Coordinates of N, CA, C and O in Angstrom, one line a residue:
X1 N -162.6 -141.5 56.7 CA -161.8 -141.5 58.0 C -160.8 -142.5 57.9 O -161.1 -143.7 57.4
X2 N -159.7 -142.3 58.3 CA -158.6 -143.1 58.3 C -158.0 -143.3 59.9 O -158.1 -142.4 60.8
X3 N -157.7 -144.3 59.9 CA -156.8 -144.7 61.3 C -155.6 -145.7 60.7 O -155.6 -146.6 59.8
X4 N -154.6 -145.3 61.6 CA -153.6 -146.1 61.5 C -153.4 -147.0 63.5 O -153.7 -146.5 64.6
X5 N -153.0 -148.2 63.2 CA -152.9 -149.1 64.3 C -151.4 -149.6 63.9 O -150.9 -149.3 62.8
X6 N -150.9 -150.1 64.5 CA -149.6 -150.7 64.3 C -149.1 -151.3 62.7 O -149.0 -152.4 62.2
X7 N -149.0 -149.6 62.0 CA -148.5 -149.8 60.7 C -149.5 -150.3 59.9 O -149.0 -150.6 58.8
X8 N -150.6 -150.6 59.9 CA -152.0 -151.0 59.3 C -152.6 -149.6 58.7 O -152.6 -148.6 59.5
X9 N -153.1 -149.5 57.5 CA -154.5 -148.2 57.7 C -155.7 -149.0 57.1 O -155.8 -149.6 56.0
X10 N -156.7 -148.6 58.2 CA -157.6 -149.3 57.9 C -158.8 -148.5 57.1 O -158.6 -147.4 57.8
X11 N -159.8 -148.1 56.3 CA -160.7 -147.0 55.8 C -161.9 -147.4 56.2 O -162.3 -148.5 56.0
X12 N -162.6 -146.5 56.8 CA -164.1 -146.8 56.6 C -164.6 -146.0 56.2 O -164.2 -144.8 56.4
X13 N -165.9 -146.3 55.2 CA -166.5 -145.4 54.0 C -168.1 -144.8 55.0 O -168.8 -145.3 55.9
X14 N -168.1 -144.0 54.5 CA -169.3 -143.7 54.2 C -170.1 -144.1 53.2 O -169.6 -144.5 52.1
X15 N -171.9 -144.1 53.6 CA -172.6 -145.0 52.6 C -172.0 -144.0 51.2 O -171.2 -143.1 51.4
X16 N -172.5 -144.2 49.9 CA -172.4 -143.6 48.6 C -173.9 -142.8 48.6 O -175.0 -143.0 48.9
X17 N -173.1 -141.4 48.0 CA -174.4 -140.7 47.7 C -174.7 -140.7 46.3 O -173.8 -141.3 45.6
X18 N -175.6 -140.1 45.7 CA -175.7 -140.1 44.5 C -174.6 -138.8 43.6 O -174.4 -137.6 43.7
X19 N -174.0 -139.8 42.8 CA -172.7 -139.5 42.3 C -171.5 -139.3 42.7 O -170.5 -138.7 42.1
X20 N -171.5 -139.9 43.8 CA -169.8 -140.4 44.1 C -169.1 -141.4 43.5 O -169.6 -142.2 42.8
X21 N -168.2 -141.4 43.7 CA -167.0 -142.8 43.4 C -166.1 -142.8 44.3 O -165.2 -142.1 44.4
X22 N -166.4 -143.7 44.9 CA -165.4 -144.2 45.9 C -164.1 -145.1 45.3 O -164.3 -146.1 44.5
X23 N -162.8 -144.6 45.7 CA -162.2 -145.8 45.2 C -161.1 -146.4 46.6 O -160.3 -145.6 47.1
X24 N -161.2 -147.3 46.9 CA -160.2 -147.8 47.7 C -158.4 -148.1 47.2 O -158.1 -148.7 46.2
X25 N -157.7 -147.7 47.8 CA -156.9 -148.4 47.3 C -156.1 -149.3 48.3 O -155.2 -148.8 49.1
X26 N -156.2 -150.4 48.1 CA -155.6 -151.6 48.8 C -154.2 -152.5 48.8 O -153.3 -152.3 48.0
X27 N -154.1 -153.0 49.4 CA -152.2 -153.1 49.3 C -152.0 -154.3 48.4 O -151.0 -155.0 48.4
X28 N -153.1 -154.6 47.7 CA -152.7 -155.7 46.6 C -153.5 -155.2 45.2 O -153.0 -155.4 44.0
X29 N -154.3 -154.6 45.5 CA -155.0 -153.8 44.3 C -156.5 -153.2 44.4 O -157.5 -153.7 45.0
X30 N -156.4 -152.2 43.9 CA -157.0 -151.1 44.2 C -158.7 -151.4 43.1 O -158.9 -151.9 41.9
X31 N -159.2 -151.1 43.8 CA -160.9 -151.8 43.6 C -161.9 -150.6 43.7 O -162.3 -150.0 44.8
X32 N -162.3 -150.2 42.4 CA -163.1 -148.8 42.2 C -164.4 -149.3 42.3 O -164.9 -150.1 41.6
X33 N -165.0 -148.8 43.1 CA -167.0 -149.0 43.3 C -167.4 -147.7 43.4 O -166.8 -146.9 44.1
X34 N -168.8 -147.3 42.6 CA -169.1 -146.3 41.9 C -170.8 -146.6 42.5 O -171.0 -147.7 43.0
X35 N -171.8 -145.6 42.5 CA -173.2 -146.3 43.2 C -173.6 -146.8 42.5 O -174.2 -147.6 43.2
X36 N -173.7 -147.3 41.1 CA -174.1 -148.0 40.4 C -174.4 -149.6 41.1 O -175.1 -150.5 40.9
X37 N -173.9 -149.4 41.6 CA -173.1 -150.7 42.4 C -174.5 -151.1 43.8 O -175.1 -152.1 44.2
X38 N -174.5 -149.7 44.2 CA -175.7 -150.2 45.6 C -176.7 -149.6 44.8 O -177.7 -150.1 45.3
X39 N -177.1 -148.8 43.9 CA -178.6 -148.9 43.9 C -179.3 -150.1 43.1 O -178.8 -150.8 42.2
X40 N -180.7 -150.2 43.7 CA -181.1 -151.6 43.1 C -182.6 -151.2 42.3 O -183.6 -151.0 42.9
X41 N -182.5 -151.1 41.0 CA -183.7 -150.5 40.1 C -185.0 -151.0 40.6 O -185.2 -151.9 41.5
X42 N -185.9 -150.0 39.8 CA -187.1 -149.9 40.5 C -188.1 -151.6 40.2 O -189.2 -152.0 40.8
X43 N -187.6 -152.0 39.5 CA -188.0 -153.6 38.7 C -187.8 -154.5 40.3 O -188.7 -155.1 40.8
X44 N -186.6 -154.4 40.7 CA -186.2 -155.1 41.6 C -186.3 -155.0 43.0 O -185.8 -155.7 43.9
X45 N -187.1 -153.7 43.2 CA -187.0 -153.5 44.7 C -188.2 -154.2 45.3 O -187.9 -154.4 46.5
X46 N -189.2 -154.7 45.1 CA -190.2 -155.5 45.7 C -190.1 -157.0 45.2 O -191.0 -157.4 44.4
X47 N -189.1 -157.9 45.8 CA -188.7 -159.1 45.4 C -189.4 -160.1 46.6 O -189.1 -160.1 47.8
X48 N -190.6 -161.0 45.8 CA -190.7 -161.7 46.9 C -189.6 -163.5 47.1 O -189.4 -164.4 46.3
X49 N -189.5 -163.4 48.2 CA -188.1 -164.8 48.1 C -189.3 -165.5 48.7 O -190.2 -165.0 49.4
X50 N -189.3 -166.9 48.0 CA -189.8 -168.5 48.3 C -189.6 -169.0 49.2 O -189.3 -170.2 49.1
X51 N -189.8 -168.4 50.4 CA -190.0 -169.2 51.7 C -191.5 -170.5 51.8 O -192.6 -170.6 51.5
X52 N -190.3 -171.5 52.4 CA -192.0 -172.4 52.4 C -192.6 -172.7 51.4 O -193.7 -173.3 51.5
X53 N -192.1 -172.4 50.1 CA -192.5 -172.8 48.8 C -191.5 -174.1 47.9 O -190.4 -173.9 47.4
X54 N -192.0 -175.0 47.7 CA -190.7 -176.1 47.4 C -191.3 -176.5 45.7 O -190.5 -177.2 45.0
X55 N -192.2 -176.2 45.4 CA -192.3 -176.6 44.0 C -192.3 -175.1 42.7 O -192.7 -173.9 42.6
X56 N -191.8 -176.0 41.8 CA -191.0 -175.0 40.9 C -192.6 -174.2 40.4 O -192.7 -173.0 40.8
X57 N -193.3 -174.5 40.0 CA -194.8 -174.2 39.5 C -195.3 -173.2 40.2 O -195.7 -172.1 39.7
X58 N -195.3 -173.4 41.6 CA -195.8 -172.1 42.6 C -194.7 -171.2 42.2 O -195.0 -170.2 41.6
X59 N -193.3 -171.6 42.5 CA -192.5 -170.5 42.5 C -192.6 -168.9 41.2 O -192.7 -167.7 41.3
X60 N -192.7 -169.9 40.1 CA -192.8 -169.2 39.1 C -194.3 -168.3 38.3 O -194.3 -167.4 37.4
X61 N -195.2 -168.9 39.1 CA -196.9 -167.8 39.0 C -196.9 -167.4 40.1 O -198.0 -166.9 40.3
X62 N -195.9 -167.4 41.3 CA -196.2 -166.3 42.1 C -195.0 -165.1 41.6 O -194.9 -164.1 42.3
X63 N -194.4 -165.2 40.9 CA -193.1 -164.5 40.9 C -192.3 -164.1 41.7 O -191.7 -163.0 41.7
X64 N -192.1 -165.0 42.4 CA -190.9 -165.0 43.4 C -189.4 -165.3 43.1 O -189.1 -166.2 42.3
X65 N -188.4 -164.5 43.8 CA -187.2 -165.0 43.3 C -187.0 -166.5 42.8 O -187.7 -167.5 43.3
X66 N -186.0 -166.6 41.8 CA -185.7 -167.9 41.2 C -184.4 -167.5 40.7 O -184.0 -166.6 39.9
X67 N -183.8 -168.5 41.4 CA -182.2 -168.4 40.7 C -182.2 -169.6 39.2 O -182.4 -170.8 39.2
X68 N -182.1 -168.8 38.4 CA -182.1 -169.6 37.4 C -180.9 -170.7 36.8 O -179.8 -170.2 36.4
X69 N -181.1 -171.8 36.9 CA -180.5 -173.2 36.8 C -180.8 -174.0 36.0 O -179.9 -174.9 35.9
X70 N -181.9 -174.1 35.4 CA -182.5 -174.5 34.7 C -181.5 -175.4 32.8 O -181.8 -176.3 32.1
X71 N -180.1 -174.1 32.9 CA -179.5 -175.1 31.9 C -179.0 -176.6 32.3 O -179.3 -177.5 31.4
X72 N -178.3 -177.0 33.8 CA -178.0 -177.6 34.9 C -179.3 -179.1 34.3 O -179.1 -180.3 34.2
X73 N -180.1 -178.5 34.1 CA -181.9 -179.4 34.2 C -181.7 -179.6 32.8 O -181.3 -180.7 32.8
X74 N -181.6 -179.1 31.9 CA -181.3 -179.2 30.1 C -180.2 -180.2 30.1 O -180.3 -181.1 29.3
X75 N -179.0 -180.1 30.9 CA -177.8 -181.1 30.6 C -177.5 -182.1 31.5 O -176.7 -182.9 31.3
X76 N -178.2 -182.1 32.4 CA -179.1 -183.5 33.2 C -179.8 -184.3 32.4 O -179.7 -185.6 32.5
X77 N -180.9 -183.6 31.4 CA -182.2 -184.7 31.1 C -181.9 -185.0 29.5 O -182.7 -185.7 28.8
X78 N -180.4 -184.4 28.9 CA -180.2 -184.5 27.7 C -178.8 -185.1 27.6 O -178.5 -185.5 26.5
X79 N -178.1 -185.1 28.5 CA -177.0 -185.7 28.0 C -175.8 -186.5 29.0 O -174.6 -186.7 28.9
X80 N -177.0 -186.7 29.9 CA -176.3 -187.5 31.3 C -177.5 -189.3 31.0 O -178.7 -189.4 30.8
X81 N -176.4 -190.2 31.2 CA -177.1 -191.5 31.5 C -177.7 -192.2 32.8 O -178.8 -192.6 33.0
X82 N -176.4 -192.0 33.7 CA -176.7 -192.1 35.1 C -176.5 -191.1 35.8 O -175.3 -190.7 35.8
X83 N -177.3 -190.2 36.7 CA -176.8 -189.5 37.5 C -177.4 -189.9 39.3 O -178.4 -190.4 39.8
X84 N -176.4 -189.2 39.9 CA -176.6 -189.8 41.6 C -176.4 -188.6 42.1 O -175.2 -188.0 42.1
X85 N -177.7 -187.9 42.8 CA -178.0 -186.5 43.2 C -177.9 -186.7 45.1 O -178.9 -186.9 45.8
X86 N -176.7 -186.6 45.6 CA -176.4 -186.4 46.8 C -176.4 -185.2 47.2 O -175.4 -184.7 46.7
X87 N -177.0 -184.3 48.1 CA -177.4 -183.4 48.3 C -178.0 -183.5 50.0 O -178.9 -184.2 50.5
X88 N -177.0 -182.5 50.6 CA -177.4 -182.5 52.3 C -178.8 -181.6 52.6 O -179.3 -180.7 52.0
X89 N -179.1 -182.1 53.2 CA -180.9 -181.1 53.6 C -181.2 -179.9 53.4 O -180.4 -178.9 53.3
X90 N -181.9 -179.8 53.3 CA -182.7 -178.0 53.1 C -182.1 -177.1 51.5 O -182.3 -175.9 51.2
X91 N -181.2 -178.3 50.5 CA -180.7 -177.9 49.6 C -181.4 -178.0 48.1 O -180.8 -178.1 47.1
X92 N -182.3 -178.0 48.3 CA -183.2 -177.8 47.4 C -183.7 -179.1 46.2 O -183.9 -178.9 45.0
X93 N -183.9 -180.6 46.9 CA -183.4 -181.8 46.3 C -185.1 -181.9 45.7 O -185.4 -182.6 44.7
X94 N -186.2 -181.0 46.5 CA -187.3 -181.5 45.8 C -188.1 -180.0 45.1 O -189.2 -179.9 44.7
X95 N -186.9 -179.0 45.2 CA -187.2 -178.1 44.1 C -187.1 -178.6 42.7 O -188.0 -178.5 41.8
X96 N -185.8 -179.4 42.7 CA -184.9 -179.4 41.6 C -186.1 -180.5 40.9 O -186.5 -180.5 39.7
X97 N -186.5 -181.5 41.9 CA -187.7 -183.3 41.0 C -188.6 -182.3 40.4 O -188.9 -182.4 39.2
X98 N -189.1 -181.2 41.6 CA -190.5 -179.8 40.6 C -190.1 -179.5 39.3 O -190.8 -180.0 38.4
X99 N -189.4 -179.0 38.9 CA -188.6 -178.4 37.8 C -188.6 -179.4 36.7 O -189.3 -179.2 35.7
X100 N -187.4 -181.1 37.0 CA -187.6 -181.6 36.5 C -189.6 -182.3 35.7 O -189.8 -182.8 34.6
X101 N -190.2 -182.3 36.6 CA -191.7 -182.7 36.6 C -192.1 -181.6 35.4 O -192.7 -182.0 34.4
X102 N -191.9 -180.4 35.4 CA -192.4 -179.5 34.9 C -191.6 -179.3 33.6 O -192.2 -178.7 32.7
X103 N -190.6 -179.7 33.4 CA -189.9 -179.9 32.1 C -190.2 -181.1 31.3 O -190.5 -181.0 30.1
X104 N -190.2 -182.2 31.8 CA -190.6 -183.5 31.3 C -192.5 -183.4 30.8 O -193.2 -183.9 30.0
X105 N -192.9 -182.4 31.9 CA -194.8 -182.4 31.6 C -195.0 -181.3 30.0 O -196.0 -181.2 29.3
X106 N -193.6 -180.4 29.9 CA -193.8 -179.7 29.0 C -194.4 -178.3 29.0 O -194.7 -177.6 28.0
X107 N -194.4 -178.1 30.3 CA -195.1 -176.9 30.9 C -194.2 -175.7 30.5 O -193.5 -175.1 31.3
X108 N -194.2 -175.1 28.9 CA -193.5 -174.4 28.5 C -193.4 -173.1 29.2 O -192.4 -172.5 29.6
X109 N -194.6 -172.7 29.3 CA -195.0 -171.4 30.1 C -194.7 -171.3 30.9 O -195.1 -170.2 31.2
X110 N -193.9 -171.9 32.0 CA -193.1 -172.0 33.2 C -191.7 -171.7 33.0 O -190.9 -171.3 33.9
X111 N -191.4 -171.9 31.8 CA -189.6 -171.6 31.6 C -189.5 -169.9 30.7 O -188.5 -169.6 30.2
X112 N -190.7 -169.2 30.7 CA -190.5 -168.6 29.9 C -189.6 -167.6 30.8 O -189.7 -167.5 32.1
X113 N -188.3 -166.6 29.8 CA -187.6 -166.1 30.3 C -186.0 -166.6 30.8 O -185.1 -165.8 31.1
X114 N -185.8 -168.2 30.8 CA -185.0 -168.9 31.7 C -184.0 -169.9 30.7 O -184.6 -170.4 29.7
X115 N -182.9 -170.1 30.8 CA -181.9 -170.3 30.2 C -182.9 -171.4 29.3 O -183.2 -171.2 28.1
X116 N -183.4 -172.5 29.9 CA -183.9 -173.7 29.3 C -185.0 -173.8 28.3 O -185.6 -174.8 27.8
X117 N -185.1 -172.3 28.3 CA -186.4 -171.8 26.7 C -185.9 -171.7 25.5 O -186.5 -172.1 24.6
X118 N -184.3 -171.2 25.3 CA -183.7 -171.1 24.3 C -182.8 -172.2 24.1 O -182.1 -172.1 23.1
X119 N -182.6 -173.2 25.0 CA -182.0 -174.6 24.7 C -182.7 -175.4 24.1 O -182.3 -175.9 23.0
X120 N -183.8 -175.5 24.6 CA -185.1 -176.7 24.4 C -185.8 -176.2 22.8 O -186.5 -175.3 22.5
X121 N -185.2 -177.2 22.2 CA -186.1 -176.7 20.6 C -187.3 -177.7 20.5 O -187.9 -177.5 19.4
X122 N -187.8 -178.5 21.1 CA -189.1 -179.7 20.7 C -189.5 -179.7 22.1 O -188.9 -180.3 23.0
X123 N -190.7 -178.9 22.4 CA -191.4 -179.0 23.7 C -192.6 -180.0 23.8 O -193.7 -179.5 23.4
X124 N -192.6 -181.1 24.1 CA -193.5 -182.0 24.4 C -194.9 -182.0 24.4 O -195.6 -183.0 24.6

């Protein structure tokens, strides 16, 4: 469906069905999205997110989302001297001590999968 308003057109889509391609085209450039795009595989549809969970250890044997960062933790504890971790609230300042606790304890089995398994060649 299209509308025009004072020399504007604006598009609104319909959701995507299976095998469409939608393409927009926009007055600066034109941006093709295909469903590939909104379906979310069957691996990923029962994701549980870490609410209320602040340490890296729980996060990772309950299998709960984790955004993986963990290189961030490899170039922190390998190649920084001083560092000054200022960080406004609820931003994850005693995920990140979990993590580090769990890298330094050697807790290999916790990284498995995650950037900092194939960095790390001498596990403690």
């Amino acid at each position: 469906m299209v509308r025009e308003r004072s020399g504007l057109t604006n598009q609104f889509l319909h959701p995507p069905t299976a095998g469409d391609s939608l393409e927009l085209e926009m007055k600066y450039f034109p941006i093709k999205l295909s469903t590939d795009f909104f379906t979310c595989p069957k691996k990923f549809a029962m994701v549980r997110y870490p609410i209320g969970i602040q340490t890296f250890s729980e996060i990772r044997s309950r299998n709960c989302l984790y955004v993986d960062k963990t290189q961030y933790v490899y170039d922190l504890a390998n190649d920084m001297k001083f560092v000054f971790l200022s960080r406004p609230r609820r931003f994850g300042k005693s995920l990140l001590m979990s993590t580090f606790d769990a890298y330094f304890s050697g807790r290999k089995d916790l990284f498995q999968g995650l950037a900092i398994e194939k960095l790390e060649k001498e596990w403690g």
